[in-house]
CSV table of C-alpha atoms and ligand atoms in Angstrom, one decimal:
chain,number,residue,atom,x,y,z
A,1,MET,CA,0.0,0.0,0.0
A,2,LYS,CA,1.3,3.5,-0.9
A,3,TYR,CA,0.2,6.9,0.4
A,4,ILE,CA,-0.5,10.1,-1.5
A,5,SER,CA,-1.4,13.7,-0.5
A,6,THR,CA,-4.9,15.1,-0.6
A,7,ARG,CA,-3.6,18.2,-2.5
A,8,GLY,CA,-2.5,16.7,-5.7
A,9,ASP,CA,1.0,15.5,-5.0
A,10,ARG,CA,0.8,11.9,-6.2
A,11,THR,CA,4.3,10.9,-5.1
A,12,GLU,CA,3.8,7.5,-3.6
A,13,ARG,CA,5.3,6.9,-0.1
A,14,GLY,CA,5.3,3.8,2.1
A,15,PHE,CA,3.7,3.6,5.5
A,16,SER,CA,7.0,3.8,7.4
A,17,ASP,CA,7.8,7.0,5.4
A,18,ILE,CA,4.7,8.8,6.5
A,19,LEU,CA,4.5,7.3,10.1
A,20,LEU,CA,6.8,10.0,11.6
A,21,GLU,CA,5.6,12.8,9.3
A,22,GLY,CA,3.0,15.4,9.8
A,23,LEU,CA,1.6,17.1,6.7
A,24,ALA,CA,2.6,16.1,3.2
A,25,PRO,CA,5.1,18.5,1.6
A,26,ASP,CA,2.3,20.2,-0.4
A,27,GLY,CA,0.4,21.0,2.8
A,28,GLY,CA,-2.1,18.1,2.3
A,29,LEU,CA,-2.9,15.1,4.4
A,30,TYR,CA,-1.8,11.6,3.6
A,31,LEU,CA,-4.3,8.9,2.5
A,32,PRO,CA,-3.8,5.4,1.0
A,33,THR,CA,-4.0,5.3,-2.7
A,34,HIS,CA,-7.3,3.2,-2.3
A,35,TYR,CA,-9.3,1.5,0.4
A,36,PRO,CA,-9.1,-2.3,0.2
A,37,LYS,CA,-12.5,-3.9,-0.2
A,38,ILE,CA,-13.4,-6.6,2.3
A,39,ASP,CA,-15.3,-9.4,0.7
A,40,ALA,CA,-18.1,-11.4,2.4
A,41,ALA,CA,-15.9,-14.4,3.2
A,42,THR,CA,-13.2,-12.3,4.8
A,43,LEU,CA,-15.8,-10.4,6.9
A,44,GLN,CA,-17.3,-13.7,8.0
A,45,ARG,CA,-13.8,-15.0,9.0
A,46,TRP,CA,-13.0,-11.8,11.0
A,47,ARG,CA,-16.2,-12.2,13.1
A,48,GLY,CA,-14.4,-14.8,15.2
A,49,LEU,CA,-11.2,-12.9,15.8
A,50,THR,CA,-9.9,-11.3,19.0
A,51,TYR,CA,-9.4,-7.6,19.0
A,52,ALA,CA,-5.7,-7.9,18.5
A,53,GLN,CA,-6.1,-10.4,15.7
A,54,LEU,CA,-8.6,-8.2,14.0
A,55,ALA,CA,-6.3,-5.2,14.4
A,56,PHE,CA,-3.5,-7.2,12.8
A,57,GLU,CA,-5.7,-8.2,9.8
A,58,ILE,CA,-6.8,-4.6,9.1
A,59,LEU,CA,-3.4,-3.0,9.7
A,60,SER,CA,-1.8,-5.6,7.4
A,61,LEU,CA,-3.9,-4.2,4.5
A,62,TYR,CA,-2.3,-0.8,4.9
A,63,ILE,CA,1.2,-1.6,6.2
A,64,ASP,CA,3.4,-3.7,3.9
A,65,ASP,CA,6.8,-2.4,5.0
A,66,ILE,CA,6.9,-3.9,8.4
A,67,PRO,CA,7.4,-7.7,8.5
A,68,ALA,CA,4.2,-9.5,9.4
A,69,ALA,CA,5.7,-11.2,12.5
A,70,ASP,CA,6.9,-7.8,13.8
A,71,LEU,CA,3.5,-6.1,13.2
A,72,ARG,CA,1.7,-8.9,15.0
A,73,ARG,CA,4.1,-8.6,18.0
A,74,LEU,CA,3.4,-4.8,18.2
A,75,VAL,CA,-0.3,-5.2,17.9
A,76,ASP,CA,-0.4,-8.0,20.5
A,77,ALA,CA,1.6,-5.9,22.9
A,78,THR,CA,-0.8,-3.0,22.4
A,79,TYR,CA,-4.3,-4.4,22.7
A,80,THR,CA,-4.2,-6.3,26.0
A,81,GLU,CA,-6.7,-6.7,28.8
A,82,ALA,CA,-4.0,-5.3,31.1
A,83,VAL,CA,-4.0,-2.0,29.2
A,84,PHE,CA,-7.7,-1.8,28.2
A,85,GLY,CA,-9.4,-3.5,31.1
A,86,THR,CA,-11.5,-6.2,29.3
A,87,PRO,CA,-10.7,-9.1,27.0
A,88,GLN,CA,-13.0,-7.6,24.3
A,89,ILE,CA,-11.0,-4.3,24.5
A,90,THR,CA,-14.0,-2.2,23.3
A,91,PRO,CA,-17.1,-4.0,24.8
A,92,LEU,CA,-20.7,-2.9,24.0
A,93,LYS,CA,-23.0,-1.8,26.8
A,94,PRO,CA,-26.8,-1.9,26.2
A,95,LEU,CA,-29.0,1.1,27.0
A,96,GLU,CA,-32.6,1.4,25.6
A,97,PRO,CA,-33.5,-1.3,23.0
A,98,GLY,CA,-31.5,-0.8,19.9
A,99,VAL,CA,-29.0,1.6,21.4
A,100,GLN,CA,-25.6,0.6,22.9
A,101,LEU,CA,-22.5,2.3,24.0
A,102,GLN,CA,-19.1,1.1,22.7
A,103,ALA,CA,-16.5,1.5,25.4
A,104,LEU,CA,-13.4,3.1,23.9
A,105,SER,CA,-12.2,4.8,27.0
A,106,ASN,CA,-10.9,2.1,29.3
A,107,GLY,CA,-7.3,2.7,28.4
A,108,PRO,CA,-4.8,4.4,30.7
A,109,THR,CA,-6.0,8.0,30.3
A,110,LEU,CA,-9.8,7.2,30.2
A,111,ALA,CA,-10.4,8.6,26.8
A,112,PHE,CA,-10.6,7.0,23.3
A,113,LYS,CA,-7.4,8.6,22.2
A,114,ASP,CA,-5.6,5.8,24.0
A,115,MET,CA,-7.0,3.4,21.3
A,116,ALA,CA,-4.7,4.8,18.7
A,117,MET,CA,-2.0,6.5,20.7
A,118,GLN,CA,-1.0,3.2,22.5
A,119,LEU,CA,-0.3,1.6,19.1
A,120,LEU,CA,1.5,4.7,17.9
A,121,GLY,CA,3.9,4.4,20.9
A,122,HIS,CA,4.9,0.9,19.9
A,123,LEU,CA,5.1,1.8,16.2
A,124,PHE,CA,7.3,4.8,16.9
A,125,GLU,CA,9.7,2.8,19.1
A,126,TYR,CA,10.0,0.1,16.5
A,127,GLU,CA,10.6,2.4,13.5
A,128,LEU,CA,13.1,4.7,15.4
A,129,ALA,CA,15.1,1.6,16.5
A,130,ARG,CA,15.1,0.3,12.9
A,131,ARG,CA,16.4,3.6,11.6
A,132,GLY,CA,18.8,4.2,14.6
A,133,GLU,CA,17.0,7.6,15.1
A,134,GLN,CA,15.6,9.6,18.0
A,135,LEU,CA,12.5,11.7,18.1
A,136,ASN,CA,11.6,14.5,20.5
A,137,ILE,CA,7.9,15.0,20.5
A,138,LEU,CA,6.8,18.6,21.3
A,139,GLY,CA,3.1,19.2,22.0
A,140,ALA,CA,0.6,21.5,23.7
A,141,THR,CA,-2.3,20.2,25.6
A,142,SER,CA,-5.3,21.3,27.6
A,143,GLY,CA,-5.9,17.7,28.8
A,144,ASP,CA,-6.7,14.7,26.7
A,145,THR,CA,-4.2,14.5,23.9
A,146,GLY,CA,-1.2,15.3,26.0
A,147,SER,CA,-1.8,12.7,28.6
A,148,ALA,CA,-2.7,10.0,26.0
A,149,ALA,CA,0.7,10.8,24.2
A,150,GLU,CA,2.6,10.7,27.5
A,151,TYR,CA,1.1,7.3,28.5
A,152,ALA,CA,1.8,5.9,25.1
A,153,MET,CA,5.4,7.1,24.9
A,154,ARG,CA,6.5,6.6,28.6
A,155,GLY,CA,9.5,4.4,28.8
A,156,LYS,CA,9.7,3.9,25.0
A,157,ARG,CA,13.3,3.9,23.6
A,158,GLY,CA,14.3,6.6,21.2
A,159,VAL,CA,11.4,8.9,22.1
A,160,ARG,CA,11.2,11.9,24.4
A,161,VAL,CA,8.0,13.9,25.1
A,162,PHE,CA,8.0,17.6,25.9
A,163,MET,CA,4.4,18.5,26.7
A,164,LEU,CA,3.3,22.1,27.4
A,165,SER,CA,0.2,22.7,29.4
A,166,PRO,CA,-1.3,25.9,30.9
A,167,HIS,CA,0.0,26.2,34.5
A,168,GLY,CA,-2.8,25.6,37.0
A,169,ARG,CA,-5.5,25.5,34.4
A,170,MET,CA,-6.1,21.7,34.0
A,171,SER,CA,-8.4,19.8,36.3
A,172,PRO,CA,-6.6,18.3,39.4
A,173,PHE,CA,-7.3,14.9,38.0
A,174,GLN,CA,-5.8,15.7,34.6
A,175,GLN,CA,-2.7,17.3,36.2
A,176,ALA,CA,-2.2,14.3,38.4
A,177,GLN,CA,-2.5,12.0,35.5
A,178,MET,CA,0.3,13.7,33.6
A,179,PHE,CA,2.5,15.1,36.3
A,180,SER,CA,2.7,11.9,38.4
A,181,LEU,CA,4.6,10.1,35.5
A,182,GLN,CA,8.1,9.5,36.7
A,183,ASP,CA,9.6,8.2,33.4
A,184,ALA,CA,12.8,9.9,32.5
A,185,ASN,CA,11.7,10.4,28.9
A,186,ILE,CA,8.6,12.4,29.8
A,187,HIS,CA,8.9,16.2,30.4
A,188,ASN,CA,5.9,18.2,31.6
A,189,LEU,CA,6.4,22.0,31.1
A,190,ALA,CA,3.7,24.0,32.9
A,191,VAL,CA,3.6,27.3,31.0
A,192,GLU,CA,2.6,30.5,32.9
A,193,GLY,CA,-0.2,31.4,30.5
A,194,VAL,CA,-3.2,29.9,28.7
A,195,PHE,CA,-3.5,27.1,26.2
A,196,ASP,CA,-3.0,29.5,23.3
A,197,ASP,CA,0.3,30.5,24.7
A,198,CYS,CA,1.4,26.9,24.8
A,199,GLN,CA,0.3,26.4,21.2
A,200,ASP,CA,2.1,29.6,20.1
A,201,ILE,CA,5.3,28.2,21.6
A,202,VAL,CA,5.0,24.9,19.8
A,203,LYS,CA,4.5,26.8,16.5
A,204,ALA,CA,7.4,29.1,17.2
A,205,VAL,CA,9.7,26.2,18.0
A,206,SER,CA,8.5,24.2,15.0
A,207,ASN,CA,9.0,27.2,12.7
A,208,ASP,CA,12.6,27.4,13.8
A,209,LEU,CA,13.6,25.0,11.1
A,210,ASP,CA,17.3,24.8,12.1
A,211,PHE,CA,16.4,24.0,15.7
A,212,LYS,CA,13.7,21.6,14.6
A,213,ARG,CA,16.2,19.6,12.4
A,214,ARG,CA,19.0,19.6,15.0
A,215,HIS,CA,16.8,18.4,17.8
A,216,LYS,CA,14.6,16.1,15.8
A,217,ILE,CA,11.4,17.7,16.8
A,218,GLY,CA,8.2,15.9,15.9
A,219,THR,CA,4.5,15.8,16.9
A,220,VAL,CA,1.8,13.3,17.5
A,221,ASN,CA,-1.2,15.3,16.3
A,222,SER,CA,-4.5,14.0,15.1
A,223,ILE,CA,-3.6,14.2,11.4
A,224,ASN,CA,-1.2,11.3,11.8
A,225,TRP,CA,-2.5,8.5,9.4
A,226,ALA,CA,-1.4,5.7,11.8
A,227,ARG,CA,-3.7,7.1,14.5
A,228,LEU,CA,-6.6,7.2,12.1
A,229,LEU,CA,-5.9,3.7,10.9
A,230,ALA,CA,-5.8,2.3,14.5
A,231,GLN,CA,-9.3,3.7,15.0
A,232,VAL,CA,-10.7,1.9,12.0
A,233,VAL,CA,-10.4,-1.4,13.9
A,234,TYR,CA,-13.0,-0.6,16.6
A,235,TYR,CA,-15.7,0.1,14.0
A,236,PHE,CA,-15.3,-3.5,12.8
A,237,ALA,CA,-15.2,-4.8,16.5
A,238,GLY,CA,-18.4,-2.8,17.3
A,239,TYR,CA,-20.2,-4.1,14.2
A,240,PHE,CA,-19.4,-7.8,15.0
A,241,GLN,CA,-20.6,-7.4,18.6
A,242,ALA,CA,-23.9,-5.7,17.6
A,243,THR,CA,-24.9,-8.0,14.8
A,244,ARG,CA,-25.2,-11.8,14.1
A,245,SER,CA,-24.8,-11.8,10.4
A,246,ASN,CA,-23.1,-9.6,7.8
A,247,ASP,CA,-26.4,-8.9,6.1
A,248,GLU,CA,-27.3,-6.5,8.9
A,249,GLN,CA,-26.5,-2.8,8.9
A,250,VAL,CA,-25.7,-0.6,11.9
A,251,ASP,CA,-25.4,3.1,12.6
A,252,PHE,CA,-22.5,4.7,14.6
A,253,ALA,CA,-22.9,8.0,16.5
A,254,VAL,CA,-19.6,9.8,17.0
A,255,PRO,CA,-18.9,12.8,19.3
A,256,SER,CA,-16.7,14.8,17.0
A,257,GLY,CA,-14.2,17.6,17.1
A,258,ASN,CA,-11.2,17.3,14.7
A,259,PHE,CA,-13.0,14.7,12.6
A,260,GLY,CA,-10.4,12.0,13.3
A,261,ASN,CA,-12.7,9.5,15.0
A,262,ILE,CA,-15.5,9.7,12.5
A,263,CYS,CA,-13.1,9.8,9.5
A,264,ALA,CA,-12.0,6.3,10.7
A,265,GLY,CA,-15.7,5.3,10.4
A,266,HIS,CA,-15.7,6.7,6.9
A,267,VAL,CA,-12.7,4.5,6.0
A,268,ALA,CA,-14.3,1.4,7.6
A,269,ARG,CA,-17.5,2.1,5.6
A,270,SER,CA,-15.4,2.6,2.4
A,271,MET,CA,-13.9,-0.8,3.0
A,272,GLY,CA,-17.4,-2.3,2.8
A,273,LEU,CA,-18.3,-2.6,6.5
A,274,PRO,CA,-22.1,-2.5,6.5
A,275,ILE,CA,-22.6,0.9,8.2
A,276,ARG,CA,-25.8,2.7,7.2
A,277,HIS,CA,-25.3,6.1,8.9
A,278,LEU,CA,-22.3,7.8,10.4
A,279,VAL,CA,-24.1,10.2,12.9
A,280,LEU,CA,-21.8,13.1,13.5
A,281,ALA,CA,-22.4,14.9,16.8
A,282,THR,CA,-21.0,18.3,17.8
A,283,ASN,CA,-21.4,20.5,20.9
A,284,GLU,CA,-22.1,24.2,20.6
A,285,ASN,CA,-19.0,24.4,18.3
A,286,ASN,CA,-21.1,23.2,15.4
A,287,VAL,CA,-18.8,23.8,12.4
A,288,LEU,CA,-19.2,20.2,11.2
A,289,ASP,CA,-22.9,19.9,11.8
A,290,GLU,CA,-23.4,23.1,9.8
A,291,PHE,CA,-21.4,21.6,6.9
A,292,PHE,CA,-23.4,18.4,6.8
A,293,ARG,CA,-26.6,20.4,6.9
A,294,THR,CA,-25.7,23.1,4.4
A,295,GLY,CA,-22.6,22.3,2.4
A,296,THR,CA,-20.9,25.3,3.9
A,297,TYR,CA,-17.7,24.9,5.9
A,298,ARG,CA,-16.9,28.0,7.9
A,299,VAL,CA,-13.9,28.0,10.2
A,300,ARG,CA,-14.5,30.0,13.4
A,301,GLY,CA,-12.2,32.5,15.0
A,302,SER,CA,-11.3,32.2,18.7
A,303,ALA,CA,-14.0,34.7,19.7
A,304,GLU,CA,-16.6,32.4,18.1
A,305,THR,CA,-15.1,29.2,19.6
A,306,PHE,CA,-17.0,28.5,22.9
A,307,GLU,CA,-15.5,26.9,26.0
A,308,THR,CA,-18.0,24.1,26.7
A,309,SER,CA,-18.5,21.3,29.2
A,310,SER,CA,-17.4,18.8,26.5
A,311,PRO,CA,-14.0,20.6,26.0
A,312,SER,CA,-12.3,18.0,23.8
A,313,MET,CA,-14.8,18.9,21.1
A,314,ASP,CA,-14.2,22.7,21.3
A,315,ILE,CA,-12.7,23.1,17.9
A,316,SER,CA,-13.0,25.8,15.3
A,317,LYS,CA,-11.3,24.0,12.5
A,318,ALA,CA,-11.5,20.2,12.0
A,319,SER,CA,-8.0,19.1,11.0
A,320,ASN,CA,-8.9,15.7,9.5
A,321,PHE,CA,-11.9,17.0,7.6
A,322,GLU,CA,-9.9,17.5,4.4
A,323,ARG,CA,-9.5,13.7,4.1
A,324,PHE,CA,-13.2,13.2,3.8
A,325,VAL,CA,-13.7,16.1,1.4
A,326,TYR,CA,-11.0,14.7,-0.9
A,327,ASP,CA,-12.9,11.4,-1.1
A,328,LEU,CA,-16.2,13.2,-1.5
A,329,LEU,CA,-14.8,15.1,-4.5
A,330,GLY,CA,-13.8,11.9,-6.2
A,331,ARG,CA,-10.2,12.3,-5.0
A,332,ASP,CA,-9.7,15.5,-7.0
A,333,GLY,CA,-6.5,17.0,-5.6
A,334,ALA,CA,-6.7,20.2,-7.5
A,335,ARG,CA,-10.2,20.9,-6.2
A,336,THR,CA,-9.2,20.0,-2.6
A,337,GLN,CA,-6.2,22.3,-2.9
A,338,ALA,CA,-8.6,25.1,-4.1
A,339,LEU,CA,-10.9,24.5,-1.1
A,340,PHE,CA,-8.4,23.9,1.7
A,341,GLY,CA,-5.2,25.5,0.4
A,342,ASP,CA,-6.9,28.6,-0.9
A,343,ALA,CA,-10.5,29.2,0.3
A,344,VAL,CA,-10.0,28.1,3.9
A,345,ALA,CA,-6.7,30.0,4.1
A,346,ARG,CA,-7.9,33.2,2.5
A,347,GLN,CA,-11.7,33.4,3.2
A,348,GLY,CA,-12.0,31.1,6.2
A,349,GLY,CA,-14.2,28.5,4.5
A,350,PHE,CA,-16.0,27.4,1.4
A,351,THR,CA,-19.4,26.3,0.1
A,352,LEU,CA,-19.6,23.2,-2.1
A,353,THR,CA,-21.5,23.3,-5.4
A,354,PRO,CA,-25.0,21.8,-5.3
A,355,ASP,CA,-23.6,18.8,-7.3
A,356,GLU,CA,-20.8,18.3,-4.9
A,357,PHE,CA,-23.1,18.6,-1.8
A,358,ALA,CA,-25.5,16.1,-3.3
A,359,ARG,CA,-22.8,13.4,-3.1
A,360,VAL,CA,-22.7,13.6,0.8
A,361,ALA,CA,-25.8,11.4,1.2
A,362,GLY,CA,-24.0,8.5,-0.5
A,363,PHE,CA,-21.3,8.6,2.2
A,364,GLY,CA,-23.9,7.9,5.0
A,365,PHE,CA,-23.3,11.1,7.0
A,366,VAL,CA,-26.1,12.7,9.1
A,367,SER,CA,-25.5,15.2,11.9
A,368,GLY,CA,-26.7,17.1,14.8
A,369,SER,CA,-25.5,19.2,17.7
A,370,SER,CA,-26.0,19.4,21.5
A,371,SER,CA,-25.8,22.0,24.2
A,372,HIS,CA,-24.9,22.2,27.8
A,373,ALA,CA,-28.5,21.7,28.8
A,374,ASP,CA,-28.8,18.7,26.5
A,375,ARG,CA,-25.7,17.2,28.1
A,376,LEU,CA,-27.0,17.6,31.6
A,377,ALA,CA,-30.4,16.1,30.6
A,378,THR,CA,-28.9,13.2,28.8
A,379,ILE,CA,-26.5,12.4,31.6
A,380,ARG,CA,-29.3,12.5,34.1
A,381,ASP,CA,-31.8,10.5,32.0
A,382,THR,CA,-29.2,7.8,31.2
A,383,PHE,CA,-28.3,7.5,34.9
A,384,GLN,CA,-31.9,7.4,36.1
A,385,ARG,CA,-33.1,4.9,33.5
A,386,PHE,CA,-30.1,2.6,33.1
A,387,GLY,CA,-27.8,3.3,36.1
A,388,ALA,CA,-25.1,4.2,33.6
A,389,MET,CA,-22.9,7.2,34.2
A,390,ILE,CA,-21.7,8.7,31.0
A,391,ASP,CA,-19.3,11.6,30.3
A,392,THR,CA,-20.1,14.9,28.7
A,393,HIS,CA,-18.8,14.0,25.2
A,394,THR,CA,-20.5,10.7,25.1
A,395,ALA,CA,-23.7,12.6,26.2
A,396,ASP,CA,-23.4,14.8,23.1
A,397,GLY,CA,-23.1,11.6,20.9
A,398,LEU,CA,-26.1,9.9,22.6
A,399,LYS,CA,-28.3,13.0,22.4
A,400,VAL,CA,-27.8,13.3,18.7
A,401,ALA,CA,-28.0,9.5,18.2
A,402,ARG,CA,-31.5,9.5,19.7
A,403,ALA,CA,-32.7,11.9,17.0
A,404,HIS,CA,-31.5,9.5,14.3
A,405,CYS,CA,-32.5,6.0,15.4
A,406,THR,CA,-34.5,3.7,13.2
A,407,PRO,CA,-36.2,0.5,14.6
A,408,GLY,CA,-34.3,-2.6,13.4
A,409,VAL,CA,-30.9,-0.8,12.9
A,410,PRO,CA,-28.6,-1.1,15.9
A,411,MET,CA,-27.3,2.3,17.0
A,412,ILE,CA,-23.8,2.2,18.4
A,413,VAL,CA,-22.7,5.3,20.3
A,414,LEU,CA,-19.0,5.7,20.8
A,415,GLU,CA,-18.1,6.3,24.4
A,416,THR,CA,-15.1,8.7,24.0
A,417,ALA,CA,-14.3,9.3,27.7
A,418,LEU,CA,-15.2,8.2,31.2
A,419,PRO,CA,-17.1,10.6,33.5
A,420,ALA,CA,-14.3,10.7,36.1
A,421,LYS,CA,-12.5,13.1,33.8
A,422,PHE,CA,-15.3,15.6,33.9
A,423,ALA,CA,-16.4,15.5,37.5
A,424,GLU,CA,-17.6,19.1,37.6
A,425,THR,CA,-20.4,18.6,35.0
A,426,ILE,CA,-21.3,15.2,36.4
A,427,ARG,CA,-21.8,16.8,39.8
A,428,GLU,CA,-24.0,19.5,38.2
A,429,ALA,CA,-26.1,16.9,36.5
A,430,LEU,CA,-26.4,14.2,39.2
A,431,GLY,CA,-25.3,15.8,42.4
A,432,VAL,CA,-22.7,13.1,43.0
A,433,ASP,CA,-19.0,12.7,42.1
A,434,PRO,CA,-18.0,10.1,39.5
A,435,ALA,CA,-15.7,7.5,40.9
A,436,PRO,CA,-12.4,7.1,39.1
A,437,PRO,CA,-11.5,3.5,38.2
A,438,ALA,CA,-9.8,1.6,41.1
A,439,ALA,CA,-6.3,1.9,39.5
A,440,LEU,CA,-6.4,5.7,39.5
A,441,ARG,CA,-7.9,6.3,42.9
A,442,GLY,CA,-5.7,8.7,44.9
A,443,ILE,CA,-3.5,9.7,42.0
A,444,GLU,CA,-4.0,13.4,43.1
A,445,ASP,CA,-1.8,12.6,46.1
A,446,LEU,CA,1.2,11.1,44.2
A,447,PRO,CA,4.4,13.1,43.8
A,448,LYS,CA,4.4,15.4,40.8
A,449,ARG,CA,7.1,16.0,38.3
A,450,PHE,CA,6.9,19.2,36.2
A,451,THR,CA,8.8,22.4,35.5
A,452,VAL,CA,7.2,25.8,35.4
A,453,VAL,CA,8.3,28.0,32.6
A,454,PRO,CA,7.4,31.5,31.4
A,455,PRO,CA,5.5,31.8,28.0
A,456,ASP,CA,8.7,32.1,26.1
A,457,ALA,CA,9.8,29.9,23.2
A,458,GLY,CA,13.5,30.6,23.9
A,459,VAL,CA,13.2,29.2,27.4
A,460,VAL,CA,11.5,26.1,26.1
A,461,GLN,CA,14.2,25.6,23.4
A,462,ARG,CA,16.9,25.9,26.1
A,463,TYR,CA,15.1,23.3,28.2
A,464,ILE,CA,14.9,20.9,25.2
A,465,GLU,CA,18.6,21.5,24.5
A,466,THR,CA,19.7,20.7,28.0
A,467,HIS,CA,17.4,17.6,28.2
A,468,THR,CA,18.4,16.0,24.9
A,469,ALA,CA,22.2,16.4,25.3
B,1,PLP,C1,-10.6,14.0,21.0
B,1,PLP,C2,-11.9,13.8,21.6
B,1,PLP,C3,-13.1,13.9,20.8
B,1,PLP,C4,-13.2,14.3,19.4
B,1,PLP,O1,-12.6,13.4,18.5
B,1,PLP,P1,-12.1,13.8,17.1
B,1,PLP,O2,-11.3,12.7,16.6
B,1,PLP,O3,-11.2,15.1,17.3
B,1,PLP,O4,-13.3,14.2,16.3
B,1,PLP,C5,-14.3,13.5,21.4
B,1,PLP,N1,-14.4,13.2,22.7
B,1,PLP,C6,-13.3,13.1,23.5
B,1,PLP,C7,-13.4,12.7,24.9
B,1,PLP,C8,-12.0,13.4,23.0
B,1,PLP,O5,-10.9,13.3,23.7
């Protein structure tokens, strides 16, 4: 399998070439040259596989430059009961008839990002060792992504993580999760500023090309193809659990922000998995819901980006969305370049032609949005009726899912985080505190390892210099 850019550069690259890269040189995102079609016999055979076996089968279709035995070893080391809490890895939990949650957040940081990031940690360590190279990952986080990256990379050879977070602004639980890591290759830098200051520092350091090259600076952001690919697996796993035969269709509802999770659903559907609808759910930051209702994609400025109680979906610009639009446009790289390279950059958005927009239906997408009041009501209702405590992001997904259910078609709502991460809103909805899983009880009291730095890229660069020597 080879990979090409969404913006017209058709240079073909191998999986290992793009694994450690961010954007393609022309500014586009990498996609495989095609999506392998899964025939009925293969789908039937996959039904009986464990999660790790299934992951190996799917990854093998997209990765042909890592020997099969090695890939199997990496996948087996990733998807274990010890890391994800159950033998099924992503079990379904029934709610009302026809509706179930798929648990994607039983990994070490209690959010679905672990599903992909844990694999990425193993892949990075493997590839860096093979090349005899080192990588210093620099990132900014307000919570979820940073901790998922740190738990994936801790103790991995050849990788160091330098993670910037706004000093004193994360929840005590999130701080404890990150700062209690004692691994020598993990560096927490608490920036005296807000999240935007952290991001500005990452940008400044990454734009210093000489520094970037000398210190092997890389990222683990959500546009990484390997992350997306890892997420394709749980759509198959969810489908097999919700159905008895491959003649049945299902719907998936996906709490969405950067369009990474649901884009994996689009890939699974393109491979022939019988998904009827991909139900995209947003919070008050409804850029994507607006697109799927109107055909207009309008990026928001920071003044128009709301801080909500489902903060991991507070995005103004969906970084993976270009991948879907490229497919929607029949893989026309020039048109994708015109929309994302020109119109988004210059006018902050675009409107599809009526002909282009008419194609969306064929891709199975429907959408809706949710508000703080909806989240509270959904959390309360789900707790009262089923005794199930759900987090704020999952509540957005469930709220929108309920508006799109059809009798006879199972609706699988992806559970993207556990309620323990968002205690404040759970307390507001239910008047009780969500209990963290047993393994994480008391982490707030562990010794913390972090360095406070001013919002100054030069200071961060010097810190990296002294800690990579
Ligand atoms: C990242 C995240 C999302 C959004 O996922 P995307 O892939 O960015 O669409 C939703 N819920 C939670 C809890 C997250 O951490």
